[in-house]
C-alpha atoms as a PDB file:
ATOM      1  CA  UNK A   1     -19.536  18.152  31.907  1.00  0.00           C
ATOM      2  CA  UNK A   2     -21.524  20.978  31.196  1.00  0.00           C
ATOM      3  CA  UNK A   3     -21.993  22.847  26.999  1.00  0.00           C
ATOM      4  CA  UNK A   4     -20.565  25.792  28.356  1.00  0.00           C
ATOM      5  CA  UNK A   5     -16.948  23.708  29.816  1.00  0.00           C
ATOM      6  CA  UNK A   6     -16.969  22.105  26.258  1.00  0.00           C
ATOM      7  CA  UNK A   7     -16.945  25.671  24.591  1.00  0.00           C
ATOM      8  CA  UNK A   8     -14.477  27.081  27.133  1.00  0.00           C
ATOM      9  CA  UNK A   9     -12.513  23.867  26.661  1.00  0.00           C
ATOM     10  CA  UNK A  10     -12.341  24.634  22.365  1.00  0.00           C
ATOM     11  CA  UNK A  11     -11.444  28.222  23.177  1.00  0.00           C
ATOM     12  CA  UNK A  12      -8.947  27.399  25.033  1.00  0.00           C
ATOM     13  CA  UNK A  13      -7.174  25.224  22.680  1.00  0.00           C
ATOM     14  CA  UNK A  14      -7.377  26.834  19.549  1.00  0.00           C
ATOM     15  CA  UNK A  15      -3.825  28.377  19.226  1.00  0.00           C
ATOM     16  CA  UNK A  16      -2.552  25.249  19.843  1.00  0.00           C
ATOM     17  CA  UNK A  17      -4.263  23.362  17.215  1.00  0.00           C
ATOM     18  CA  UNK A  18      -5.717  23.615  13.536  1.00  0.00           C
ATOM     19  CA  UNK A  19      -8.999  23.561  13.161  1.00  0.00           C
ATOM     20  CA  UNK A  20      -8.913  20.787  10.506  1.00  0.00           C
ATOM     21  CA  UNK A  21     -10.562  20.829   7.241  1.00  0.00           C
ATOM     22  CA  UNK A  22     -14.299  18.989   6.605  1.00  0.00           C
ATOM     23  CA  UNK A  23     -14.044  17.669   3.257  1.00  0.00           C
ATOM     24  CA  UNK A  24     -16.733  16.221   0.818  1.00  0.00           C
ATOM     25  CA  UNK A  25     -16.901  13.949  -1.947  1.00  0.00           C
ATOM     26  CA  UNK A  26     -19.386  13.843  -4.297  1.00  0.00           C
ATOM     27  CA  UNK A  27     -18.397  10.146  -5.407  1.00  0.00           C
ATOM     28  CA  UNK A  28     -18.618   8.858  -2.238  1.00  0.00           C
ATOM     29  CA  UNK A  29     -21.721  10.260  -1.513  1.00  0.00           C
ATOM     30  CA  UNK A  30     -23.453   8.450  -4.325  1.00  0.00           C
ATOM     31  CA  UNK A  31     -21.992   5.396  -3.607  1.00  0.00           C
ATOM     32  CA  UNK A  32     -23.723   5.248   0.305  1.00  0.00           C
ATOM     33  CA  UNK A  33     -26.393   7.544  -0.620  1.00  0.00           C
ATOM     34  CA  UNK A  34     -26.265   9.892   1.313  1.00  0.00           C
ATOM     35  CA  UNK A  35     -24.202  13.129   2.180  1.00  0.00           C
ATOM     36  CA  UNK A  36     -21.163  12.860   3.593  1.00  0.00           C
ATOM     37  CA  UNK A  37     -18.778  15.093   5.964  1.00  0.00           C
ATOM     38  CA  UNK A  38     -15.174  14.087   6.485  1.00  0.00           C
ATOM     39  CA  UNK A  39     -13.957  15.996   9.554  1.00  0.00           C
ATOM     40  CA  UNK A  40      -9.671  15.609   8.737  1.00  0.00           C
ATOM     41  CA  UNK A  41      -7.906  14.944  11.536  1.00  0.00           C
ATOM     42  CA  UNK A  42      -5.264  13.151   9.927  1.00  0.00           C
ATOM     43  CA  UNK A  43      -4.301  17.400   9.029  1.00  0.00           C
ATOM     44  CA  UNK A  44      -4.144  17.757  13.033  1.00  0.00           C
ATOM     45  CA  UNK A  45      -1.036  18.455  14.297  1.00  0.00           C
ATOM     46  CA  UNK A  46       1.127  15.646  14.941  1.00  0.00           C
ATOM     47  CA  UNK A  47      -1.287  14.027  12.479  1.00  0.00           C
ATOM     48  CA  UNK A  48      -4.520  12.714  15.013  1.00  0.00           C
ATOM     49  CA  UNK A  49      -7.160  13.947  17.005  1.00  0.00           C
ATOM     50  CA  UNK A  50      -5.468  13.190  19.740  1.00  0.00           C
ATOM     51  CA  UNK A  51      -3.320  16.512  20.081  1.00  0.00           C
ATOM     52  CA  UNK A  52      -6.718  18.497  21.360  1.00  0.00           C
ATOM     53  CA  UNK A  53      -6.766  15.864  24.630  1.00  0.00           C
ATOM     54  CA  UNK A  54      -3.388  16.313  25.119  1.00  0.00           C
ATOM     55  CA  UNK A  55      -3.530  19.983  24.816  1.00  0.00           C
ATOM     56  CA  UNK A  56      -6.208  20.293  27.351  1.00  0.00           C
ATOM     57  CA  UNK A  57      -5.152  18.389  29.871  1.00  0.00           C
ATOM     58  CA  UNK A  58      -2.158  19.844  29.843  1.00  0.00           C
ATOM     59  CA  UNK A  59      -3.175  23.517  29.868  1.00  0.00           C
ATOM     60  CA  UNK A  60      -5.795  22.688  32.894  1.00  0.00           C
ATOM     61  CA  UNK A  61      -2.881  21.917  35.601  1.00  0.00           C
ATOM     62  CA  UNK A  62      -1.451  24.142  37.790  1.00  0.00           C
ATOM     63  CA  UNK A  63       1.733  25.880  37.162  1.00  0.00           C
ATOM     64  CA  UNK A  64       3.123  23.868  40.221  1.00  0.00           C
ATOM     65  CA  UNK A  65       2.296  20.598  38.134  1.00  0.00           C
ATOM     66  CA  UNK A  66       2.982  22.401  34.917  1.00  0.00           C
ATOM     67  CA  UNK A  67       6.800  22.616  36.349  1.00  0.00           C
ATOM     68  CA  UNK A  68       7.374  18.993  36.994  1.00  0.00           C
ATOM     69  CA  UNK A  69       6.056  17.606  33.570  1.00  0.00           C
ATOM     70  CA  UNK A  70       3.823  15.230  32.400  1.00  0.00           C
ATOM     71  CA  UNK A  71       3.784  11.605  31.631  1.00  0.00           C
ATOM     72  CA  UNK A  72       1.567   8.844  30.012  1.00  0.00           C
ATOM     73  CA  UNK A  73       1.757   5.000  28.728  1.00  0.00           C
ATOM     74  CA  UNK A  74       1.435   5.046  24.841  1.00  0.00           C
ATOM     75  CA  UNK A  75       2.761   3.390  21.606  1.00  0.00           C
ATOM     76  CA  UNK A  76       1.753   5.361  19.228  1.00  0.00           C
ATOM     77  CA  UNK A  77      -0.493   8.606  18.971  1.00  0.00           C
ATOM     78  CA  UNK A  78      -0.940   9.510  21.966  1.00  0.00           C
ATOM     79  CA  UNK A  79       3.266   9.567  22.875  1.00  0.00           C
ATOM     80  CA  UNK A  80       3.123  12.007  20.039  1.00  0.00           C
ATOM     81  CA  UNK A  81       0.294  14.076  20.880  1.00  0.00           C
ATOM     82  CA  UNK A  82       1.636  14.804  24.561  1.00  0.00           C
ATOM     83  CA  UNK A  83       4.912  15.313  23.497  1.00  0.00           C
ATOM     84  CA  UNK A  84       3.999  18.000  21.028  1.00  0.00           C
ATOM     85  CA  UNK A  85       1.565  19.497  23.199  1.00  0.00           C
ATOM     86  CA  UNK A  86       4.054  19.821  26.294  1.00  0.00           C
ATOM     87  CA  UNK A  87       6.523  21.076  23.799  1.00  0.00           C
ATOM     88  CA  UNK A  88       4.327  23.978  22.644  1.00  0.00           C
ATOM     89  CA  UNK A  89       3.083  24.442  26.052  1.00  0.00           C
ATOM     90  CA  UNK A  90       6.258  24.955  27.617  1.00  0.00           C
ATOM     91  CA  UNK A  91       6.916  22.153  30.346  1.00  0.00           C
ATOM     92  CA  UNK A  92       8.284  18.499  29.957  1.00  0.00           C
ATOM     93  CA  UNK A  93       7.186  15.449  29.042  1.00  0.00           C
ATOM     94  CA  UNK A  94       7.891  11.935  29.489  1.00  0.00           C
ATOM     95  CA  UNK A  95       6.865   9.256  27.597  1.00  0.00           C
ATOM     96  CA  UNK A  96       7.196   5.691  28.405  1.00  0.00           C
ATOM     97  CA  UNK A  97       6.864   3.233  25.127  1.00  0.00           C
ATOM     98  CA  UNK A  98       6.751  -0.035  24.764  1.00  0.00           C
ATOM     99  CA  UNK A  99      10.112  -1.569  23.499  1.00  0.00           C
ATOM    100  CA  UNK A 100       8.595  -3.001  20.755  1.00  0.00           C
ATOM    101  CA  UNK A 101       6.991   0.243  19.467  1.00  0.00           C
ATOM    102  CA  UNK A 102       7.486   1.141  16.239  1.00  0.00           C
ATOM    103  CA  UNK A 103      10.920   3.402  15.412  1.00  0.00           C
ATOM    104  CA  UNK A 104       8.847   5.408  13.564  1.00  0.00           C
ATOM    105  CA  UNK A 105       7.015   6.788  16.444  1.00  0.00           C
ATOM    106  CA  UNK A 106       9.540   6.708  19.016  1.00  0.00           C
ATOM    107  CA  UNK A 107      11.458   9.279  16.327  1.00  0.00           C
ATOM    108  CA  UNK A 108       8.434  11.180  16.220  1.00  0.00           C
ATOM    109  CA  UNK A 109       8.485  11.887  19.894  1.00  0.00           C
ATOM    110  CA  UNK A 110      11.985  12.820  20.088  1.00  0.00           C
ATOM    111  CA  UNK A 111      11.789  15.262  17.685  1.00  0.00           C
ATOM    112  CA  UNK A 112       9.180  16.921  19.731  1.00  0.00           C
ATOM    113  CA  UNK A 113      11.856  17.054  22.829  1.00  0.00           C
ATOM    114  CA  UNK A 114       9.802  13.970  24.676  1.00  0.00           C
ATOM    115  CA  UNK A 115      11.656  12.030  26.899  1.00  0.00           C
ATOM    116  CA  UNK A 116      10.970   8.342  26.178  1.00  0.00           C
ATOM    117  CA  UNK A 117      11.414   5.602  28.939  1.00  0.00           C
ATOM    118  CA  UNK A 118      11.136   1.918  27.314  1.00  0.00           C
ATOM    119  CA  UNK A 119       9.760  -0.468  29.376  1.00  0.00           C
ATOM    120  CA  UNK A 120       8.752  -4.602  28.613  1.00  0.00           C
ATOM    121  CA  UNK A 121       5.821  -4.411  26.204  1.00  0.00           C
ATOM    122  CA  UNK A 122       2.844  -5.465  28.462  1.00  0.00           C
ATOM    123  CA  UNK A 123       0.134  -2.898  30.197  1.00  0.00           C
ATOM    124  CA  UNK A 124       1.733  -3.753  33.545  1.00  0.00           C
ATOM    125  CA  UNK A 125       4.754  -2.906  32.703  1.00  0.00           C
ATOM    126  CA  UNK A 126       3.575   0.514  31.116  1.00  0.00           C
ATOM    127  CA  UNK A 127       1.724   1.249  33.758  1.00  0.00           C
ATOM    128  CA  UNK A 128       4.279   0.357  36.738  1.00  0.00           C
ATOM    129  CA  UNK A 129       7.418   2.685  34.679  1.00  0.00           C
ATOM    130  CA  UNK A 130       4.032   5.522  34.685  1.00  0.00           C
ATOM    131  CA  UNK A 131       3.779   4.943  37.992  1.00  0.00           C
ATOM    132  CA  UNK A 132       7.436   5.016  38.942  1.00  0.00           C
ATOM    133  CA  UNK A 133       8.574   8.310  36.858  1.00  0.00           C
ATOM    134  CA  UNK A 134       5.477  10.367  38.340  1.00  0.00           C
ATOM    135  CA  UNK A 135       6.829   9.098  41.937  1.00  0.00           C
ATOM    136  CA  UNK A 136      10.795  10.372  40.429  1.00  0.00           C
ATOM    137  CA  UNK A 137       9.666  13.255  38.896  1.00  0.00           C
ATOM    138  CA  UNK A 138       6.561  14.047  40.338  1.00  0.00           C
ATOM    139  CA  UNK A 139       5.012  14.044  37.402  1.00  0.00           C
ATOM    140  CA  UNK A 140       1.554  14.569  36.417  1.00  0.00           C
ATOM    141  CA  UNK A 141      -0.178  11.528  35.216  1.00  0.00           C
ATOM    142  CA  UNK A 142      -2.211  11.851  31.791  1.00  0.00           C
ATOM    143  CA  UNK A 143      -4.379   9.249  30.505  1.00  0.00           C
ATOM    144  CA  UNK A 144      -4.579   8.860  26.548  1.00  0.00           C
ATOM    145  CA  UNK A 145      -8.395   8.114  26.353  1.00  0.00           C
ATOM    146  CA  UNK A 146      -9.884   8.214  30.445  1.00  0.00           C
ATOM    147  CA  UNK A 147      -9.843  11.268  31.736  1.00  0.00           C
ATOM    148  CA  UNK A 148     -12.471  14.238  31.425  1.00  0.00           C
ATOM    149  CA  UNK A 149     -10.328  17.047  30.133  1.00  0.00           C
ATOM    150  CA  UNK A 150      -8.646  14.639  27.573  1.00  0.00           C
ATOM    151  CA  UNK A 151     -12.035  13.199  26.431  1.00  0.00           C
ATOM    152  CA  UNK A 152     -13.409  17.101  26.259  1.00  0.00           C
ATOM    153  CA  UNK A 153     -10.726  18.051  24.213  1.00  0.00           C
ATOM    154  CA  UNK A 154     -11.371  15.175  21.837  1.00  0.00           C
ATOM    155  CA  UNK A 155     -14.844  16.197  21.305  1.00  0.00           C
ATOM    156  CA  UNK A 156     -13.921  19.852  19.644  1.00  0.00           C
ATOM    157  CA  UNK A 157     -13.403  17.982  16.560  1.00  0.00           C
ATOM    158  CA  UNK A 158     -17.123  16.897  16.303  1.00  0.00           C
ATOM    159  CA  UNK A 159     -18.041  20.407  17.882  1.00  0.00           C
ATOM    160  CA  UNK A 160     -15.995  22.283  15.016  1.00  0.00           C
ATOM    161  CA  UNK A 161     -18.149  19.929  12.582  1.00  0.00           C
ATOM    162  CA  UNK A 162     -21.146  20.724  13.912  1.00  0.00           C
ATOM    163  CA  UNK A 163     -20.714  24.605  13.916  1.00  0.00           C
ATOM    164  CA  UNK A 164     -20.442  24.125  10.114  1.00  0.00           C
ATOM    165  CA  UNK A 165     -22.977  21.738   9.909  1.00  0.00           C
ATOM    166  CA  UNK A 166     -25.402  22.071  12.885  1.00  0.00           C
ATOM    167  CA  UNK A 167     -28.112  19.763  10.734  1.00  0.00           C
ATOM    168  CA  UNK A 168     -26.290  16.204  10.195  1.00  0.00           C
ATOM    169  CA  UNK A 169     -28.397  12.910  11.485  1.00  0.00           C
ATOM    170  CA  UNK A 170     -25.203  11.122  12.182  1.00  0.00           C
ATOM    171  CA  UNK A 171     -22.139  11.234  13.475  1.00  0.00           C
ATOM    172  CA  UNK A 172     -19.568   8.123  12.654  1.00  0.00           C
ATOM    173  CA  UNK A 173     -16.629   7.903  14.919  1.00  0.00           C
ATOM    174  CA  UNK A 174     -13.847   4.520  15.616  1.00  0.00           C
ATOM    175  CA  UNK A 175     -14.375   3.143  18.949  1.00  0.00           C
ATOM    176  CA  UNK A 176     -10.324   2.805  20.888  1.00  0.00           C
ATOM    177  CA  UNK A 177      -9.541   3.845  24.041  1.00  0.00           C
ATOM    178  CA  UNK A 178     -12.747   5.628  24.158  1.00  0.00           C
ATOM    179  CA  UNK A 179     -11.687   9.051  24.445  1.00  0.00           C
ATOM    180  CA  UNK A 180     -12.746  10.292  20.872  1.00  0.00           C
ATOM    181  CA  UNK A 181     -16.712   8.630  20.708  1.00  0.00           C
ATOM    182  CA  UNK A 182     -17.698   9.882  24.228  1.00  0.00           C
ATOM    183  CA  UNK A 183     -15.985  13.476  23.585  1.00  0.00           C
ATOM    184  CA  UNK A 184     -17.765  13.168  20.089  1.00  0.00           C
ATOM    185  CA  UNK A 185     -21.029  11.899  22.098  1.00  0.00           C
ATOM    186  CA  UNK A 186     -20.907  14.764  24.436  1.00  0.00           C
ATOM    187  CA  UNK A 187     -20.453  17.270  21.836  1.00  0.00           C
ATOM    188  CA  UNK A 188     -22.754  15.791  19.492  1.00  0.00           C
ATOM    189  CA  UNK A 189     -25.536  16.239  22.737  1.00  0.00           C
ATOM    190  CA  UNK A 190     -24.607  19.473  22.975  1.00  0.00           C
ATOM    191  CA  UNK A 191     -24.285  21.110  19.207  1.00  0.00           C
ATOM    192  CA  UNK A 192     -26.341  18.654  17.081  1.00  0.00           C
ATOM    193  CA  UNK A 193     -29.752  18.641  16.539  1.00  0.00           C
ATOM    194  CA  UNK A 194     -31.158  15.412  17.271  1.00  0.00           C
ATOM    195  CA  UNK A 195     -27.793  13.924  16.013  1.00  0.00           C
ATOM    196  CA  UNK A 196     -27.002  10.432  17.271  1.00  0.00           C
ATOM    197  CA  UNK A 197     -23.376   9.055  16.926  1.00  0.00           C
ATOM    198  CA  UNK A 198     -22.879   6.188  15.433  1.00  0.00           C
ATOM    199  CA  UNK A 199     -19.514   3.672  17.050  1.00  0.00           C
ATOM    200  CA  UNK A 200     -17.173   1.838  14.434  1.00  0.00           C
ATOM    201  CA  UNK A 201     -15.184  -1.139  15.539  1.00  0.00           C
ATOM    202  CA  UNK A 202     -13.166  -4.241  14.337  1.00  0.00           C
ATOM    203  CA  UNK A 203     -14.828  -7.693  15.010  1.00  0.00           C
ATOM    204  CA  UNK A 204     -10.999  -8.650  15.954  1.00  0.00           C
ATOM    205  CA  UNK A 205     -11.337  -6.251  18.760  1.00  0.00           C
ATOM    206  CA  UNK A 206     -14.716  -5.581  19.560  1.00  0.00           C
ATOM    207  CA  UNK A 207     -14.871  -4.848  23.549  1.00  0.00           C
ATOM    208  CA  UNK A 208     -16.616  -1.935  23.031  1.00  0.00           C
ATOM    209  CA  UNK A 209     -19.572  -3.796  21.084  1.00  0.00           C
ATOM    210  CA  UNK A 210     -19.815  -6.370  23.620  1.00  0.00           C
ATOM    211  CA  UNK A 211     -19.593  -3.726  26.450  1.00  0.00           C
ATOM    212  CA  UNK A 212     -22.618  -1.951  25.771  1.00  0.00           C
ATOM    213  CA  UNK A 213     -24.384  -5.470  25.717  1.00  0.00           C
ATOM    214  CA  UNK A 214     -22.971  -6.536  28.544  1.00  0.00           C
ATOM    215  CA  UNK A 215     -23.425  -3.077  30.870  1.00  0.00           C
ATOM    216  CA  UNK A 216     -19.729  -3.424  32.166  1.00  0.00           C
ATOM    217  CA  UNK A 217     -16.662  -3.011  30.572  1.00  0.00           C
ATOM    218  CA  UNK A 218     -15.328  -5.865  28.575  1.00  0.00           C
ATOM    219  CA  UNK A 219     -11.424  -6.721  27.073  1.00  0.00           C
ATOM    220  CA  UNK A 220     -10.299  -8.500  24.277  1.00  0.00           C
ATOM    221  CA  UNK A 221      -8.666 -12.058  23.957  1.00  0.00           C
ATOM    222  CA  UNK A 222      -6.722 -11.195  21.033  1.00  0.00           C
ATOM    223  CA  UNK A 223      -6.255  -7.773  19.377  1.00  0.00           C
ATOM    224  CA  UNK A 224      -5.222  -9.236  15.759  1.00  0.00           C
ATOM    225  CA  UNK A 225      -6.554  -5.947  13.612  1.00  0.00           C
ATOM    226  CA  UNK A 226      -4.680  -3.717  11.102  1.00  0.00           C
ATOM    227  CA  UNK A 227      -7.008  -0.730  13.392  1.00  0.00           C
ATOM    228  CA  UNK A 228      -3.675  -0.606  15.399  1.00  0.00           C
ATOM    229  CA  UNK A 229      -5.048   2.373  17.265  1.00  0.00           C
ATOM    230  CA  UNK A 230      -8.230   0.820  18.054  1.00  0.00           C
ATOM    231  CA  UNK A 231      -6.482  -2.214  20.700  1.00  0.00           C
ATOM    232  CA  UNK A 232      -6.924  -0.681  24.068  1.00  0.00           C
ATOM    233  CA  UNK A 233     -10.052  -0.583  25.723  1.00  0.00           C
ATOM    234  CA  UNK A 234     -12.806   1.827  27.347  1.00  0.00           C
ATOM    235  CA  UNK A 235     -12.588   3.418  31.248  1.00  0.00           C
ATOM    236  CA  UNK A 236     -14.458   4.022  33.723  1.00  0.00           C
ATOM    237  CA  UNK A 237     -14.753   7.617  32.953  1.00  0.00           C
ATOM    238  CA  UNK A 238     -15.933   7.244  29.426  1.00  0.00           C
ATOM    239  CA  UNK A 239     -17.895   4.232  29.317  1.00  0.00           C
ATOM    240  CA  UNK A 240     -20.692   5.965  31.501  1.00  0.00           C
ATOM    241  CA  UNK A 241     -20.520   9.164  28.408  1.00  0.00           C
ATOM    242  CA  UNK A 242     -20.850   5.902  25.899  1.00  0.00           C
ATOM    243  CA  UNK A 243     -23.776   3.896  27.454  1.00  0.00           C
ATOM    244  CA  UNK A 244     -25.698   7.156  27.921  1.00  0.00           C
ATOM    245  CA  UNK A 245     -24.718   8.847  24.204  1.00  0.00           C
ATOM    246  CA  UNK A 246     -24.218   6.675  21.593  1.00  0.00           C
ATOM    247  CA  UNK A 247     -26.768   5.033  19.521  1.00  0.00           C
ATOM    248  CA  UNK A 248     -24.737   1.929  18.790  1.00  0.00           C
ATOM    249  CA  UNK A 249     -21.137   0.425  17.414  1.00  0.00           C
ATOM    250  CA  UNK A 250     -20.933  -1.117  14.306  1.00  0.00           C
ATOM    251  CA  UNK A 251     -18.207  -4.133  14.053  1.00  0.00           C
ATOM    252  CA  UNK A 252     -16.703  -4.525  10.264  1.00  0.00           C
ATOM    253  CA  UNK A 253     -14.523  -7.215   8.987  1.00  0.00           C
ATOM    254  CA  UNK A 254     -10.311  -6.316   8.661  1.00  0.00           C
ATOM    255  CA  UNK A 255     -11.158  -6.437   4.331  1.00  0.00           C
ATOM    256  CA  UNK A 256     -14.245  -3.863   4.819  1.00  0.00           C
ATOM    257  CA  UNK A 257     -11.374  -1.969   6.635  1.00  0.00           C
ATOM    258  CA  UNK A 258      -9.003  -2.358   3.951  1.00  0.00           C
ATOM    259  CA  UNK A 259     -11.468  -1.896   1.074  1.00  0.00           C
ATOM    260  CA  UNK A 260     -12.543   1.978   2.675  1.00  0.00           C
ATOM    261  CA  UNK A 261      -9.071   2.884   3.477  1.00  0.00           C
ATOM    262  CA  UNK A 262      -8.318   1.991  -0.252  1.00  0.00           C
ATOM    263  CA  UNK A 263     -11.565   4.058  -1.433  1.00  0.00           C
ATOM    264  CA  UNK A 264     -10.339   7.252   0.491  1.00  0.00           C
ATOM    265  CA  UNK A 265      -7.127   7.341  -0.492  1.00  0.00           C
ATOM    266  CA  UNK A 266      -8.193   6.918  -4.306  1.00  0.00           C
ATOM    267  CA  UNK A 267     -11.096   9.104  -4.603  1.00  0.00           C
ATOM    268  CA  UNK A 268     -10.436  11.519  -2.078  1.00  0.00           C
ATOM    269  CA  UNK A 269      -6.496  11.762  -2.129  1.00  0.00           C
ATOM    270  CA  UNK A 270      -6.067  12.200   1.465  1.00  0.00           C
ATOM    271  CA  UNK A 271      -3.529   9.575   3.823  1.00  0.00           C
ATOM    272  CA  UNK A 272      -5.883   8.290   6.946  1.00  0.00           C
ATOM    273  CA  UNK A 273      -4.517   5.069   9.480  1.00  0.00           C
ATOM    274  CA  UNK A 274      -6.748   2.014   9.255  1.00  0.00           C
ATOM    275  CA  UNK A 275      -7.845   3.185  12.403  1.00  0.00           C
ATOM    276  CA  UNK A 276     -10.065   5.652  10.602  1.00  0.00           C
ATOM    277  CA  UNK A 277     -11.064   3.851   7.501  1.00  0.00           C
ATOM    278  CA  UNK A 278     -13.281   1.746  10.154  1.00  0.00           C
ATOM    279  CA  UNK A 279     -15.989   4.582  10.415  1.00  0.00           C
ATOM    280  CA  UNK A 280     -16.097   4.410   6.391  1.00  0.00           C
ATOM    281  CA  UNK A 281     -16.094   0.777   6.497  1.00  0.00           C
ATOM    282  CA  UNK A 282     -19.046   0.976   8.975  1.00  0.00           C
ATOM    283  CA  UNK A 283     -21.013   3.009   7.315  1.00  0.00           C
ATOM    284  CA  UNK A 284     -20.260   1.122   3.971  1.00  0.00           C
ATOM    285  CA  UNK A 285     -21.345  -1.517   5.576  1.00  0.00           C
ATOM    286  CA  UNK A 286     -24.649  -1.025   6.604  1.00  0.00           C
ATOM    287  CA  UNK A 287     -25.334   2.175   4.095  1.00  0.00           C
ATOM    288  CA  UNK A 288     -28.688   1.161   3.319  1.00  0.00           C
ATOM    289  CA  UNK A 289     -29.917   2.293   6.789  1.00  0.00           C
ATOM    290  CA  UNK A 290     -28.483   5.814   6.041  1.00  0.00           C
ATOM    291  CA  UNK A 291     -30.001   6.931   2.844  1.00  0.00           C
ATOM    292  CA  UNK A 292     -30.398  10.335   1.672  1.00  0.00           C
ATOM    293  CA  UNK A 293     -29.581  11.428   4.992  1.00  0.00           C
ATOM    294  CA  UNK A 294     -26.422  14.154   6.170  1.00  0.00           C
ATOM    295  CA  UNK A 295     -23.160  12.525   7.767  1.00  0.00           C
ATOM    296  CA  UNK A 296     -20.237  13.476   9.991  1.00  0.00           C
ATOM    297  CA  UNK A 297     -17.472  10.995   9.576  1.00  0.00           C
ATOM    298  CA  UNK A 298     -14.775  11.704  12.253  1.00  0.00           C
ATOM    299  CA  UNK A 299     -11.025  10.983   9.924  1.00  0.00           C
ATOM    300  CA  UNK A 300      -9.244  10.371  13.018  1.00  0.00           C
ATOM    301  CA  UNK A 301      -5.412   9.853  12.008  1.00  0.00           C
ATOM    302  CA  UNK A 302      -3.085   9.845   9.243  1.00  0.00           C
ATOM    303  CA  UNK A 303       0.003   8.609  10.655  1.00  0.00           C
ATOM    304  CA  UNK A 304       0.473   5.522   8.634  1.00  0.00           C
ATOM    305  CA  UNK A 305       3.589   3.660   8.165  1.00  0.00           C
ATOM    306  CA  UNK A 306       3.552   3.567   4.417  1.00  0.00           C
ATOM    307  CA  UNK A 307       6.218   0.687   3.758  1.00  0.00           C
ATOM    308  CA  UNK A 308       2.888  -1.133   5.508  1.00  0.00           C
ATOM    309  CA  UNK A 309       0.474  -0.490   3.375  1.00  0.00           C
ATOM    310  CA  UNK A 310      -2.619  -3.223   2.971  1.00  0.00           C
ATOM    311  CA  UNK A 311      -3.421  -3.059  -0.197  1.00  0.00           C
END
């Protein structure tokens, strides 16, 4: 993927998205020592980051494809993101969830006009219905976090940070699916200056850590975080982006989690997932290696379920 693809990718999307606010706070800063940039996607549409993958993807088929729909596997976010996008786009989605996803979200995607298949709540199951309604419908398959144009369209967010802020050392972003660090890694390459991205991930579910150890992709046994958006695991499109891009992952403990989603939400009066208090809690936790130097924290969701809040 080539500087000028990411820029024609951005300028592509932009009347489908907002270009979300970077926020500061002076507090903050003084507490890690250094200077902080909080690029909000939790003001995204649909409330994530992930609405610019889904946008992309979407606008890059044909109009053949475009008149048979889309569909993808998700439980959360991503349902959303690819329902609103096909919604504003024009075309039809489909959206098979889990059955045990949260009512919350499946709401969410019917009001944006997504058709939602249930299906047992195991990744062969989600993946055979996929596999099923694109064979029915003739639908086009999109991928969440594993496919170029979806992980391009998650790196405008770090490109729109960098255009304000060409200079920053770092760039913290929550390791998933994988979609979001290697679009943030690619963009990072080509806007920053020397800026290396730093991952953020849960010891509970830290594949991603172990992955870049290990040189091949790695699962997880068990997947008991409160980062619910951080419990799938890299692909074989984006791992390549990740080994060659990002400096390294940081794993924090669920409290560290808890303690930055609590310090955002007080100081900063802003509503972001646990999924994106663990770039805060990463760089929290090892803050002493940062000083006095210029940040770019990637706020990657606000869609939290607030009769579940931690603390």
């Amino acid at each position: 993927m080539t500087q000028k693809e990411l820029q024609n990718c951005h300028n592509s999307i932009k009347p489908y998205i907002h270009n979300t606010p970077i926020l500061t706070s002076s507090i903050i800063n003084d507490i890690v020592g250094a200077q902080l940039f909080f690029k909000c996607e939790n003001f995204q549409k649909m409330g994530a980051f992930k609405m610019r993958g889904a946008t992309y993807a979407i606008l890059q088929l044909s109009e053949e494809q475009k008149s048979k729909g889309v569909v993808t596997h998700s439980s959360g976010n991503f349902a959303q993101a690819l329902a609103l996008a096909a919604k504003s786009i024009g075309i039809k989605a489909y959206i098979v969830m889990p059955s045990n996803a949260p009512q919350v979200k499946k709401d969410a995607v019917k009001a944006y006009h997504g058709e939602i298949i249930e299906c047992p709540p195991t990744l062969k199951d989600r993946e055979q219905t996929a596999a099923q309604v694109q064979q029915e419908k003739g639908a086009t398959f999109i991928h969440p976090s594993n496919q170029i144009n979806v992980i391009m369209g998650q790196g405008t967010a770090a490109l729109e940070l960098l255009e304000n802020y060409s200079n920053l050392d770092y760039i913290f972003s929550p390791v998933g699916g994988g979609g979001l660090i290697s679009g943030t890694a690619l963009a990072s390459y080509y806007y920053g200056k020397q800026c290396k991205v730093i991952g953020a991930e849960p010891f509970e579910v830290d594949d991603a850590y172990r992955s870049l150890l290990s040189g091949k992709i790695e699962t997880n046994t068990t997947i008991n975080t409160i980062a619910d958006g951080l419990k799938t695991q890299l692909g074989d499109v984006n791992f390549p982006i990740i080994q060659q891009h990002v400096s390294k992952i940081i794993r924090v403990e669920e409290q560290e989690i808890i303690t930055a989603m609590q310090l955002i939400w007080e100081r900063m009066k802003i509503i972001i997932e646990p999924s994106s208090a663990v770039a805060v809690a990463a760089l929290l936790r090892e803050k002493e290696k940062y000083t006095s130097k210029k940040i770019g924290i990637i706020i990657s969701g606000g869609n939290v379920d607030l009769k579940k809040l931690p603390f």
